[in-house]
mmCIF file of C-alpha atoms in Angstrom:
data_model
loop_
_atom_site.group_PDB
_atom_site.id
_atom_site.type_symbol
_atom_site.label_atom_id
_atom_site.label_comp_id
_atom_site.label_asym_id
_atom_site.label_seq_id
_atom_site.Cartn_x
_atom_site.Cartn_y
_atom_site.Cartn_z
ATOM 1 C CA UNK A 26 -4.078 -4.552 -7.744
ATOM 2 C CA UNK A 27 -3.459 -5.374 -3.757
ATOM 3 C CA UNK A 28 -1.257 -6.739 -2.135
ATOM 4 C CA UNK A 29 -0.498 -9.874 0.072
ATOM 5 C CA UNK A 30 1.504 -7.863 2.277
ATOM 6 C CA UNK A 31 -1.008 -8.141 5.425
ATOM 7 C CA UNK A 32 1.104 -7.011 8.119
ATOM 8 C CA UNK A 33 -0.181 -5.371 11.269
ATOM 9 C CA UNK A 34 2.619 -3.988 13.801
ATOM 10 C CA UNK A 35 3.441 -7.559 15.709
ATOM 11 C CA UNK A 36 3.899 -9.133 11.778
ATOM 12 C CA UNK A 37 6.973 -6.859 12.665
ATOM 13 C CA UNK A 38 7.710 -9.710 15.579
ATOM 14 C CA UNK A 39 6.557 -6.697 17.601
ATOM 15 C CA UNK A 40 5.541 -6.699 21.296
ATOM 16 C CA UNK A 41 5.081 -4.156 24.112
ATOM 17 C CA UNK A 42 7.480 -4.815 26.610
ATOM 18 C CA UNK A 43 7.220 -3.035 30.043
ATOM 19 C CA UNK A 44 11.224 -1.882 31.121
ATOM 20 C CA UNK A 45 12.285 -1.979 34.069
ATOM 21 C CA UNK A 46 11.628 1.442 36.519
ATOM 22 C CA UNK A 47 14.020 3.171 38.167
ATOM 23 C CA UNK A 48 12.378 4.712 40.396
ATOM 24 C CA UNK A 49 8.667 3.343 42.317
ATOM 25 C CA UNK A 50 6.818 6.642 41.219
ATOM 26 C CA UNK A 51 8.460 5.125 37.296
ATOM 27 C CA UNK A 52 7.861 2.197 37.724
ATOM 28 C CA UNK A 53 3.849 3.410 38.941
ATOM 29 C CA UNK A 54 3.800 5.438 36.269
ATOM 30 C CA UNK A 55 4.371 1.774 33.722
ATOM 31 C CA UNK A 56 2.092 -0.298 35.215
ATOM 32 C CA UNK A 57 -0.545 2.299 34.784
ATOM 33 C CA UNK A 58 0.532 2.745 30.978
ATOM 34 C CA UNK A 59 0.729 -0.936 30.560
ATOM 35 C CA UNK A 60 -3.140 -1.545 31.768
ATOM 36 C CA UNK A 61 -3.901 1.450 29.561
ATOM 37 C CA UNK A 62 -2.696 -0.401 26.918
ATOM 38 C CA UNK A 63 -4.422 -3.739 27.683
ATOM 39 C CA UNK A 64 -7.294 -0.987 27.762
ATOM 40 C CA UNK A 65 -6.210 -0.028 24.214
ATOM 41 C CA UNK A 66 -6.010 3.824 25.600
ATOM 42 C CA UNK A 67 -3.287 5.109 23.980
ATOM 43 C CA UNK A 68 -3.499 8.836 24.274
ATOM 44 C CA UNK A 69 -3.732 7.840 28.689
ATOM 45 C CA UNK A 70 -0.635 5.827 28.587
ATOM 46 C CA UNK A 71 1.062 8.378 26.631
ATOM 47 C CA UNK A 72 0.293 10.788 29.576
ATOM 48 C CA UNK A 73 1.043 8.705 32.197
ATOM 49 C CA UNK A 74 4.196 8.592 30.266
ATOM 50 C CA UNK A 75 4.307 12.280 29.488
ATOM 51 C CA UNK A 76 4.441 12.589 33.312
ATOM 52 C CA UNK A 77 8.251 10.555 33.498
ATOM 53 C CA UNK A 78 10.047 12.211 30.455
ATOM 54 C CA UNK A 79 8.040 15.896 31.973
ATOM 55 C CA UNK A 80 10.746 15.342 35.008
ATOM 56 C CA UNK A 81 12.990 13.033 32.846
ATOM 57 C CA UNK A 82 13.388 14.084 29.751
ATOM 58 C CA UNK A 83 16.483 11.492 29.289
ATOM 59 C CA UNK A 84 14.736 8.271 30.734
ATOM 60 C CA UNK A 85 15.054 5.693 28.290
ATOM 61 C CA UNK A 86 12.803 3.783 29.715
ATOM 62 C CA UNK A 87 9.716 6.234 28.604
ATOM 63 C CA UNK A 88 11.282 7.417 25.568
ATOM 64 C CA UNK A 89 10.934 3.513 24.435
ATOM 65 C CA UNK A 90 7.602 2.456 25.896
ATOM 66 C CA UNK A 91 6.430 5.402 24.378
ATOM 67 C CA UNK A 92 7.889 4.972 20.948
ATOM 68 C CA UNK A 93 5.884 1.330 21.426
ATOM 69 C CA UNK A 94 2.690 3.200 21.838
ATOM 70 C CA UNK A 95 3.295 5.449 18.706
ATOM 71 C CA UNK A 96 3.718 2.121 16.596
ATOM 72 C CA UNK A 97 0.370 0.401 18.073
ATOM 73 C CA UNK A 98 -1.042 3.992 17.120
ATOM 74 C CA UNK A 99 0.770 3.645 13.463
ATOM 75 C CA UNK A 100 2.534 7.217 14.040
ATOM 76 C CA UNK A 101 5.647 6.022 12.618
ATOM 77 C CA UNK A 102 7.474 9.413 12.538
ATOM 78 C CA UNK A 103 6.656 10.497 16.249
ATOM 79 C CA UNK A 104 7.555 6.767 17.458
ATOM 80 C CA UNK A 105 11.288 7.020 14.878
ATOM 81 C CA UNK A 106 11.768 10.291 17.026
ATOM 82 C CA UNK A 107 10.895 8.807 20.543
ATOM 83 C CA UNK A 108 13.189 5.673 19.281
ATOM 84 C CA UNK A 109 16.103 8.167 18.143
ATOM 85 C CA UNK A 110 15.916 10.225 21.142
ATOM 86 C CA UNK A 111 16.430 7.149 23.356
ATOM 87 C CA UNK A 112 19.518 5.932 20.980
ATOM 88 C CA UNK A 113 21.347 9.685 22.376
ATOM 89 C CA UNK A 114 21.373 8.766 25.214
ATOM 90 C CA UNK A 115 21.996 4.762 24.794
ATOM 91 C CA UNK A 116 23.465 3.913 21.012
ATOM 92 C CA UNK A 117 23.640 0.011 21.007
ATOM 93 C CA UNK A 118 19.624 -0.198 23.511
ATOM 94 C CA UNK A 119 18.627 -3.223 21.736
ATOM 95 C CA UNK A 120 14.665 -1.974 22.431
ATOM 96 C CA UNK A 121 15.271 1.062 21.088
ATOM 97 C CA UNK A 122 17.104 0.077 17.261
ATOM 98 C CA UNK A 123 14.581 -2.834 17.041
ATOM 99 C CA UNK A 124 11.344 0.077 17.623
ATOM 100 C CA UNK A 125 13.664 2.435 15.392
ATOM 101 C CA UNK A 126 14.352 -1.152 12.526
ATOM 102 C CA UNK A 127 10.438 -1.552 12.783
ATOM 103 C CA UNK A 128 9.722 2.609 12.299
ATOM 104 C CA UNK A 129 11.656 2.745 9.510
ATOM 105 C CA UNK A 130 9.903 -0.156 7.958
ATOM 106 C CA UNK A 131 6.742 1.079 8.563
ATOM 107 C CA UNK A 132 7.699 4.203 6.655
ATOM 108 C CA UNK A 133 9.662 1.850 3.784
ATOM 109 C CA UNK A 134 12.587 3.430 5.108
ATOM 110 C CA UNK A 135 13.726 0.247 4.049
ATOM 111 C CA UNK A 136 17.323 0.796 3.462
ATOM 112 C CA UNK A 137 17.950 2.548 7.143
ATOM 113 C CA UNK A 138 15.808 -0.563 8.535
ATOM 114 C CA UNK A 139 18.390 -3.113 7.691
ATOM 115 C CA UNK A 140 20.753 -1.289 9.388
ATOM 116 C CA UNK A 141 18.954 -1.206 12.980
ATOM 117 C CA UNK A 142 18.276 -4.943 12.342
ATOM 118 C CA UNK A 143 21.541 -5.602 11.875
ATOM 119 C CA UNK A 144 22.918 -2.815 14.299
ATOM 120 C CA UNK A 145 20.483 -5.435 16.935
ATOM 121 C CA UNK A 146 21.991 -8.826 14.958
ATOM 122 C CA UNK A 147 25.538 -7.699 15.691
ATOM 123 C CA UNK A 148 24.845 -8.050 19.339
ATOM 124 C CA UNK A 149 21.855 -10.774 20.052
ATOM 125 C CA UNK A 150 21.519 -13.097 16.839
ATOM 126 C CA UNK A 151 19.006 -14.400 17.401
ATOM 127 C CA UNK A 152 16.648 -11.561 18.282
ATOM 128 C CA UNK A 153 12.888 -12.179 17.065
ATOM 129 C CA UNK A 154 11.979 -9.052 16.662
ATOM 130 C CA UNK A 155 14.783 -7.937 14.105
ATOM 131 C CA UNK A 156 15.415 -11.696 12.265
ATOM 132 C CA UNK A 157 11.557 -11.567 11.316
ATOM 133 C CA UNK A 158 11.509 -7.332 10.271
ATOM 134 C CA UNK A 159 14.520 -8.244 8.308
ATOM 135 C CA UNK A 160 12.368 -10.844 6.119
ATOM 136 C CA UNK A 161 10.074 -9.078 6.213
ATOM 137 C CA UNK A 162 11.864 -6.154 4.866
ATOM 138 C CA UNK A 163 13.099 -9.361 1.983
ATOM 139 C CA UNK A 164 9.662 -9.744 1.325
ATOM 140 C CA UNK A 165 8.200 -5.969 0.361
ATOM 141 C CA UNK A 166 11.327 -6.313 -2.382
ATOM 142 C CA UNK A 167 9.932 -9.991 -3.452
ATOM 143 C CA UNK A 168 13.073 -11.492 -2.689
ATOM 144 C CA UNK A 169 10.799 -14.041 -0.622
ATOM 145 C CA UNK A 170 13.278 -17.117 -0.687
ATOM 146 C CA UNK A 171 15.627 -15.137 0.933
ATOM 147 C CA UNK A 172 12.649 -13.762 2.991
ATOM 148 C CA UNK A 173 12.165 -16.920 3.964
ATOM 149 C CA UNK A 174 15.605 -18.385 5.665
ATOM 150 C CA UNK A 175 14.554 -15.255 7.873
ATOM 151 C CA UNK A 176 11.640 -16.873 9.031
ATOM 152 C CA UNK A 177 13.126 -20.314 9.444
ATOM 153 C CA UNK A 178 15.613 -19.338 11.480
ATOM 154 C CA UNK A 179 13.072 -18.113 14.236
ATOM 155 C CA UNK A 180 10.618 -21.267 13.577
ATOM 156 C CA UNK A 181 12.911 -23.550 14.416
ATOM 157 C CA UNK A 182 13.911 -21.767 17.370
ATOM 158 C CA UNK A 183 10.367 -20.929 18.427
ATOM 159 C CA UNK A 184 7.558 -22.734 15.772
ATOM 160 C CA UNK A 185 4.609 -21.317 17.255
ATOM 161 C CA UNK A 186 5.812 -18.101 16.824
ATOM 162 C CA UNK A 187 3.149 -16.450 14.667
ATOM 163 C CA UNK A 188 4.682 -13.080 13.260
ATOM 164 C CA UNK A 189 7.072 -15.458 11.687
ATOM 165 C CA UNK A 190 4.280 -18.143 10.468
ATOM 166 C CA UNK A 191 2.162 -15.456 9.684
ATOM 167 C CA UNK A 192 5.821 -13.526 6.941
ATOM 168 C CA UNK A 193 6.090 -17.076 5.723
ATOM 169 C CA UNK A 194 2.512 -18.708 4.511
ATOM 170 C CA UNK A 195 2.872 -14.803 2.533
ATOM 171 C CA UNK A 196 6.774 -15.283 0.993
ATOM 172 C CA UNK A 197 5.084 -19.371 0.085
ATOM 173 C CA UNK A 198 2.069 -17.671 -1.330
ATOM 174 C CA UNK A 199 4.770 -15.033 -3.244
ATOM 175 C CA UNK A 200 6.887 -18.357 -4.882
ATOM 176 C CA UNK A 201 3.198 -19.854 -6.053
ATOM 177 C CA UNK A 202 3.368 -22.567 -3.265
ATOM 178 C CA UNK A 203 -0.381 -21.869 -2.358
ATOM 179 C CA UNK A 204 -1.328 -24.727 -0.902
ATOM 180 C CA UNK A 205 2.076 -24.708 1.935
ATOM 181 C CA UNK A 206 0.852 -21.869 1.963
ATOM 182 C CA UNK A 207 -2.743 -22.488 2.964
ATOM 183 C CA UNK A 208 -1.579 -25.262 5.400
ATOM 184 C CA UNK A 209 1.054 -23.364 7.062
ATOM 185 C CA UNK A 210 -2.260 -20.458 7.991
ATOM 186 C CA UNK A 211 -4.344 -23.274 9.050
ATOM 187 C CA UNK A 212 -1.937 -23.890 11.586
ATOM 188 C CA UNK A 213 -1.822 -20.296 12.561
ATOM 189 C CA UNK A 214 -5.885 -20.409 12.958
ATOM 190 C CA UNK A 215 -5.615 -23.627 15.256
ATOM 191 C CA UNK A 216 -3.087 -21.677 17.612
ATOM 192 C CA UNK A 217 -5.480 -18.349 17.118
ATOM 193 C CA UNK A 218 -8.509 -18.532 15.645
ATOM 194 C CA UNK A 219 -9.545 -15.294 15.311
ATOM 195 C CA UNK A 220 -5.975 -13.519 14.094
ATOM 196 C CA UNK A 221 -7.340 -11.411 11.338
ATOM 197 C CA UNK A 222 -4.072 -11.520 10.262
ATOM 198 C CA UNK A 223 -4.080 -14.832 8.943
ATOM 199 C CA UNK A 224 -7.849 -14.748 7.681
ATOM 200 C CA UNK A 225 -7.003 -12.407 4.988
ATOM 201 C CA UNK A 226 -3.876 -13.765 4.028
ATOM 202 C CA UNK A 227 -5.738 -16.346 3.331
ATOM 203 C CA UNK A 228 -8.896 -15.000 1.660
ATOM 204 C CA UNK A 229 -6.428 -13.209 -0.187
ATOM 205 C CA UNK A 230 -4.750 -16.984 -1.064
ATOM 206 C CA UNK A 231 -8.389 -17.952 -2.095
ATOM 207 C CA UNK A 232 -8.361 -14.675 -4.484
ATOM 208 C CA UNK A 233 -4.504 -15.503 -6.160
ATOM 209 C CA UNK A 234 -6.703 -19.578 -6.910
ATOM 210 C CA UNK A 235 -8.927 -18.242 -8.426
ATOM 211 C CA UNK A 236 -11.296 -20.272 -5.640
ATOM 212 C CA UNK A 237 -13.749 -17.173 -5.319
ATOM 213 C CA UNK A 238 -16.455 -18.086 -2.940
ATOM 214 C CA UNK A 239 -13.955 -19.231 -0.947
ATOM 215 C CA UNK A 240 -12.655 -15.853 -0.335
ATOM 216 C CA UNK A 241 -15.971 -14.206 -0.153
ATOM 217 C CA UNK A 242 -16.749 -16.441 2.938
ATOM 218 C CA UNK A 243 -13.423 -16.176 4.581
ATOM 219 C CA UNK A 244 -14.247 -11.834 3.692
ATOM 220 C CA UNK A 245 -17.636 -12.179 4.859
ATOM 221 C CA UNK A 246 -17.205 -13.901 8.349
ATOM 222 C CA UNK A 247 -14.332 -10.383 9.333
ATOM 223 C CA UNK A 248 -16.823 -7.914 8.217
ATOM 224 C CA UNK A 249 -18.974 -9.953 10.714
ATOM 225 C CA UNK A 250 -16.398 -9.711 13.557
ATOM 226 C CA UNK A 251 -15.671 -5.997 12.331
ATOM 227 C CA UNK A 252 -17.189 -3.993 9.298
ATOM 228 C CA UNK A 253 -14.698 -1.876 9.120
ATOM 229 C CA UNK A 254 -11.865 -3.770 8.870
ATOM 230 C CA UNK A 255 -9.699 -2.110 5.966
ATOM 231 C CA UNK A 256 -7.668 -5.356 5.011
ATOM 232 C CA UNK A 257 -11.229 -7.680 4.508
ATOM 233 C CA UNK A 258 -12.522 -4.705 2.868
ATOM 234 C CA UNK A 259 -10.034 -4.498 0.038
ATOM 235 C CA UNK A 260 -9.991 -8.236 0.007
ATOM 236 C CA UNK A 261 -13.896 -7.922 -1.274
ATOM 237 C CA UNK A 262 -13.938 -4.893 -3.497
ATOM 238 C CA UNK A 263 -11.305 -6.819 -5.476
ATOM 239 C CA UNK A 264 -13.430 -9.991 -5.167
ATOM 240 C CA UNK A 265 -16.099 -8.437 -6.436
ATOM 241 C CA UNK A 266 -14.096 -6.619 -9.244
ATOM 242 C CA UNK A 267 -12.181 -9.898 -10.512
ATOM 243 C CA UNK A 268 -16.195 -10.563 -10.892
ATOM 244 C CA UNK A 269 -16.954 -7.900 -13.130
ATOM 245 C CA UNK A 270 -19.167 -6.607 -10.121
ATOM 246 C CA UNK A 271 -17.695 -2.405 -9.970
ATOM 247 C CA UNK A 272 -20.807 -0.528 -9.020
ATOM 248 C CA UNK A 273 -20.123 -3.139 -5.919
ATOM 249 C CA UNK A 274 -16.358 -2.937 -6.062
ATOM 250 C CA UNK A 275 -16.497 0.763 -6.745
ATOM 251 C CA UNK A 276 -18.777 0.545 -2.922
ATOM 252 C CA UNK A 277 -16.416 -0.536 -0.719
ATOM 253 C CA UNK A 278 -13.320 0.907 -2.084
ATOM 254 C CA UNK A 279 -15.280 4.241 -1.730
ATOM 255 C CA UNK A 280 -15.496 3.100 2.464
ATOM 256 C CA UNK A 281 -11.892 1.744 2.602
ATOM 257 C CA UNK A 282 -11.028 5.776 1.238
ATOM 258 C CA UNK A 283 -13.119 7.202 3.558
ATOM 259 C CA UNK A 284 -11.642 5.536 6.612
ATOM 260 C CA UNK A 285 -8.476 6.211 4.587
ATOM 261 C CA UNK A 286 -7.875 8.612 2.178
ATOM 262 C CA UNK A 287 -4.233 8.351 1.993
ATOM 263 C CA UNK A 288 -4.569 4.596 1.693
ATOM 264 C CA UNK A 289 -2.620 3.170 -1.698
ATOM 265 C CA UNK A 290 -4.539 -0.484 -2.650
ATOM 266 C CA UNK A 291 -8.063 1.739 -2.309
ATOM 267 C CA UNK A 292 -7.209 4.152 -4.296
ATOM 268 C CA UNK A 293 -5.323 2.318 -7.377
ATOM 269 C CA UNK A 294 -8.903 -0.130 -7.240
ATOM 270 C CA UNK A 295 -11.038 2.901 -7.038
ATOM 271 C CA UNK A 296 -8.654 4.005 -10.430
ATOM 272 C CA UNK A 297 -8.663 0.486 -11.935
ATOM 273 C CA UNK A 298 -13.133 0.926 -11.479
ATOM 274 C CA UNK A 299 -13.142 3.846 -12.952
ATOM 275 C CA UNK A 300 -10.428 2.582 -15.693
ATOM 276 C CA UNK A 301 -12.690 -0.286 -16.449
ATOM 277 C CA UNK A 302 -15.916 1.595 -16.846
ATOM 278 C CA UNK A 303 -14.622 3.440 -19.388
ATOM 279 C CA UNK A 304 -13.742 6.959 -17.004
ATOM 280 C CA UNK A 305 -10.834 7.507 -17.385
ATOM 281 C CA UNK A 306 -10.393 11.291 -16.615
ATOM 282 C CA UNK A 307 -11.622 10.510 -13.008
ATOM 283 C CA UNK A 308 -9.530 7.608 -13.095
ATOM 284 C CA UNK A 309 -6.414 9.461 -13.661
ATOM 285 C CA UNK A 310 -7.361 11.477 -10.787
ATOM 286 C CA UNK A 311 -7.134 8.300 -8.599
ATOM 287 C CA UNK A 312 -3.608 7.444 -10.325
ATOM 288 C CA UNK A 313 -2.642 11.057 -9.464
ATOM 289 C CA UNK A 314 -3.657 10.492 -5.625
ATOM 290 C CA UNK A 315 -2.104 7.189 -5.431
ATOM 291 C CA UNK A 316 1.307 8.372 -7.031
ATOM 292 C CA UNK A 317 1.000 11.094 -4.233
ATOM 293 C CA UNK A 318 1.678 8.796 -1.371
ATOM 294 C CA UNK A 319 3.630 6.784 -2.395
ATOM 295 C CA UNK A 320 5.883 8.675 -6.096
ATOM 296 C CA UNK A 321 7.532 5.211 -7.157
ATOM 297 C CA UNK A 322 4.214 2.752 -7.549
ATOM 298 C CA UNK A 323 4.935 0.640 -10.116
ATOM 299 C CA UNK A 324 0.706 0.499 -10.284
ATOM 300 C CA UNK A 325 -0.178 3.845 -10.669
ATOM 301 C CA UNK A 326 2.664 4.610 -13.107
ATOM 302 C CA UNK A 327 1.466 2.061 -15.589
ATOM 303 C CA UNK A 328 -2.214 2.760 -15.008
ATOM 304 C CA UNK A 329 -1.766 6.676 -15.917
ATOM 305 C CA UNK A 330 0.151 6.070 -18.687
ATOM 306 C CA UNK A 331 -1.882 3.064 -20.725
ATOM 307 C CA UNK A 332 -5.115 6.260 -19.964
ATOM 308 C CA UNK A 333 -2.813 8.380 -20.991
ATOM 309 C CA UNK A 334 -1.902 6.239 -24.722
ATOM 310 C CA UNK A 335 -5.867 5.272 -25.328
ATOM 311 C CA UNK A 336 -6.870 8.527 -24.908
ATOM 312 C CA UNK A 337 -3.952 9.509 -27.185
ATOM 313 C CA UNK A 338 -4.591 7.179 -29.768
ATOM 314 C CA UNK A 339 -8.660 7.270 -29.638
ATOM 315 C CA UNK A 340 -7.859 11.535 -30.426
ATOM 316 C CA UNK A 341 -5.596 10.725 -33.658
ATOM 317 C CA UNK A 342 -7.821 8.084 -34.663
ATOM 318 C CA UNK A 343 -10.876 10.569 -34.638
ATOM 319 C CA UNK A 344 -8.428 13.464 -36.526
ATOM 320 C CA UNK A 345 -7.519 10.804 -39.166
ATOM 321 C CA UNK A 346 -10.498 10.030 -39.397
ATOM 322 C CA UNK A 347 -11.672 13.620 -40.013
ATOM 323 C CA UNK A 348 -9.134 14.140 -42.132
ATOM 324 C CA UNK A 349 -10.340 11.486 -44.525
ATOM 325 C CA UNK A 350 -13.679 12.806 -44.652
ATOM 326 C CA UNK A 351 -11.838 16.065 -45.970
ATOM 327 C CA UNK A 352 -11.474 14.945 -49.322
ATOM 328 C CA UNK A 353 -15.367 15.311 -49.543
ATOM 329 C CA UNK A 354 -16.307 18.428 -47.868
ATOM 330 C CA UNK A 355 -12.872 19.874 -47.682
ATOM 331 C CA UNK A 356 -13.685 23.243 -45.734
ATOM 332 C CA UNK A 357 -16.073 21.732 -43.028
ATOM 333 C CA UNK A 358 -13.899 18.824 -42.515
ATOM 334 C CA UNK A 359 -11.231 21.436 -42.001
ATOM 335 C CA UNK A 360 -13.504 23.560 -39.640
ATOM 336 C CA UNK A 361 -14.238 20.681 -37.497
ATOM 337 C CA UNK A 362 -10.110 19.278 -37.140
ATOM 338 C CA UNK A 363 -9.830 23.051 -35.894
ATOM 339 C CA UNK A 364 -12.449 22.770 -33.112
ATOM 340 C CA UNK A 365 -11.492 18.791 -31.992
ATOM 341 C CA UNK A 366 -7.461 20.061 -31.924
ATOM 342 C CA UNK A 367 -9.086 23.165 -29.598
ATOM 343 C CA UNK A 368 -10.939 20.610 -27.456
ATOM 344 C CA UNK A 369 -8.340 18.193 -26.923
ATOM 345 C CA UNK A 370 -6.082 21.457 -25.425
ATOM 346 C CA UNK A 371 -5.815 18.917 -22.215
ATOM 347 C CA UNK A 372 -5.204 16.676 -23.575
ATOM 348 C CA UNK A 373 -1.738 18.025 -25.217
ATOM 349 C CA UNK A 374 -0.797 19.326 -22.688
ATOM 350 C CA UNK A 375 -1.087 15.437 -21.198
ATOM 351 C CA UNK A 376 0.765 13.729 -23.656
ATOM 352 C CA UNK A 377 3.599 16.977 -24.765
ATOM 353 C CA UNK A 378 1.822 17.435 -28.662
ATOM 354 C CA UNK A 379 4.565 19.895 -29.891
ATOM 355 C CA UNK A 380 2.684 23.306 -31.929
ATOM 356 C CA UNK A 381 4.287 22.319 -34.442
ATOM 357 C CA UNK A 382 3.031 19.177 -34.762
ATOM 358 C CA UNK A 383 -0.285 20.252 -34.824
ATOM 359 C CA UNK A 384 0.886 22.901 -37.505
ATOM 360 C CA UNK A 385 2.684 20.569 -39.650
ATOM 361 C CA UNK A 386 -0.704 18.407 -40.410
ATOM 362 C CA UNK A 387 -3.222 21.242 -40.623
ATOM 363 C CA UNK A 388 -0.481 22.516 -43.139
ATOM 364 C CA UNK A 389 -0.977 19.160 -45.081
ATOM 365 C CA UNK A 390 -3.615 19.287 -45.275
ATOM 366 C CA UNK A 391 -4.971 22.432 -46.676
ATOM 367 C CA UNK A 392 -1.643 21.221 -49.908
ATOM 368 C CA UNK A 393 -3.736 18.243 -50.050
ATOM 369 C CA UNK A 394 -6.750 19.971 -50.583
ATOM 370 C CA UNK A 395 -5.855 22.420 -53.172
ATOM 371 C CA UNK A 396 -3.835 19.686 -55.047
ATOM 372 C CA UNK A 397 -7.564 18.451 -55.489
ATOM 373 C CA UNK A 398 -9.292 21.351 -56.610
ATOM 374 C CA UNK A 399 -6.538 22.229 -58.964
ATOM 375 C CA UNK A 400 -7.222 17.903 -60.477
ATOM 376 C CA UNK A 401 -10.587 19.234 -60.717
#
């Protein structure tokens, strides 16, 4: 259910490089931008950068910095636009290419992102952002062993690179090397005890090995720090679902969707809870919403297919039972069959039951009834 890829922006290896300004005024504005970023005043940082761009729309440094801020805000489309514009003026600018790849990664444009990172590595084969970014794309595609190769390249040169360490821990978990994953996560937490990404990943590993009490401790600690930590909420929701605590799980998924209505994991979790409680129509709605956000999501497709198959089987079983009863009360049963077919009109549309099939079923029913009457 809940995937292990808990990477925020800096887990791609990104940080905000305030580039050198070309003029004193630009330097002042960029310094102001840096201060606003330190205080997480992202809108004010954008205002400072726009002052530069209002005078010089082709200022590559300002465009790149604006792209970086948009990445932090999670506005990946706008970030990509800024990096693409910067690359129009400097096609080989490494910072712009790295930013472009990162934005493409978050937009699930994985092939394009790999192309961007490859362009960086052709110029700078040791570029940490491109190496970790490429590895994370392979991680998303579940090519765990290949992903680890990229992370190891970074860690050989920078043993304490937290971005690469977190990504490698997730990859190790993906190939069931849970002990090594936990060991690596503990090393990260020794370097940065408040690293929420590492803590969430640790909670996920405990879920995988069914150490539910330990997982609960981790997610509880995270939610005490930030009650709106979406990853911790998802982890706690999954934990409750696995423990068959459907009401609590649903409440947590509802909170996730209140914070982020398009959160695919939240939509899938809510759908699974509803399906578990037998609320199939509501579950279908949430699977459909997940597919609107992520049309290629396999879990949503499988979940929807499973519910439809269940409803078809239940409907056909009911009609079969009524048909059998018809051998005793023919007219009454025939009427009930017709009513049930009408009641299931919506279901027919979903599973594409042809009218001819229904007519053939009724025709066979009537012929059998005539034969019964003739034999009597």
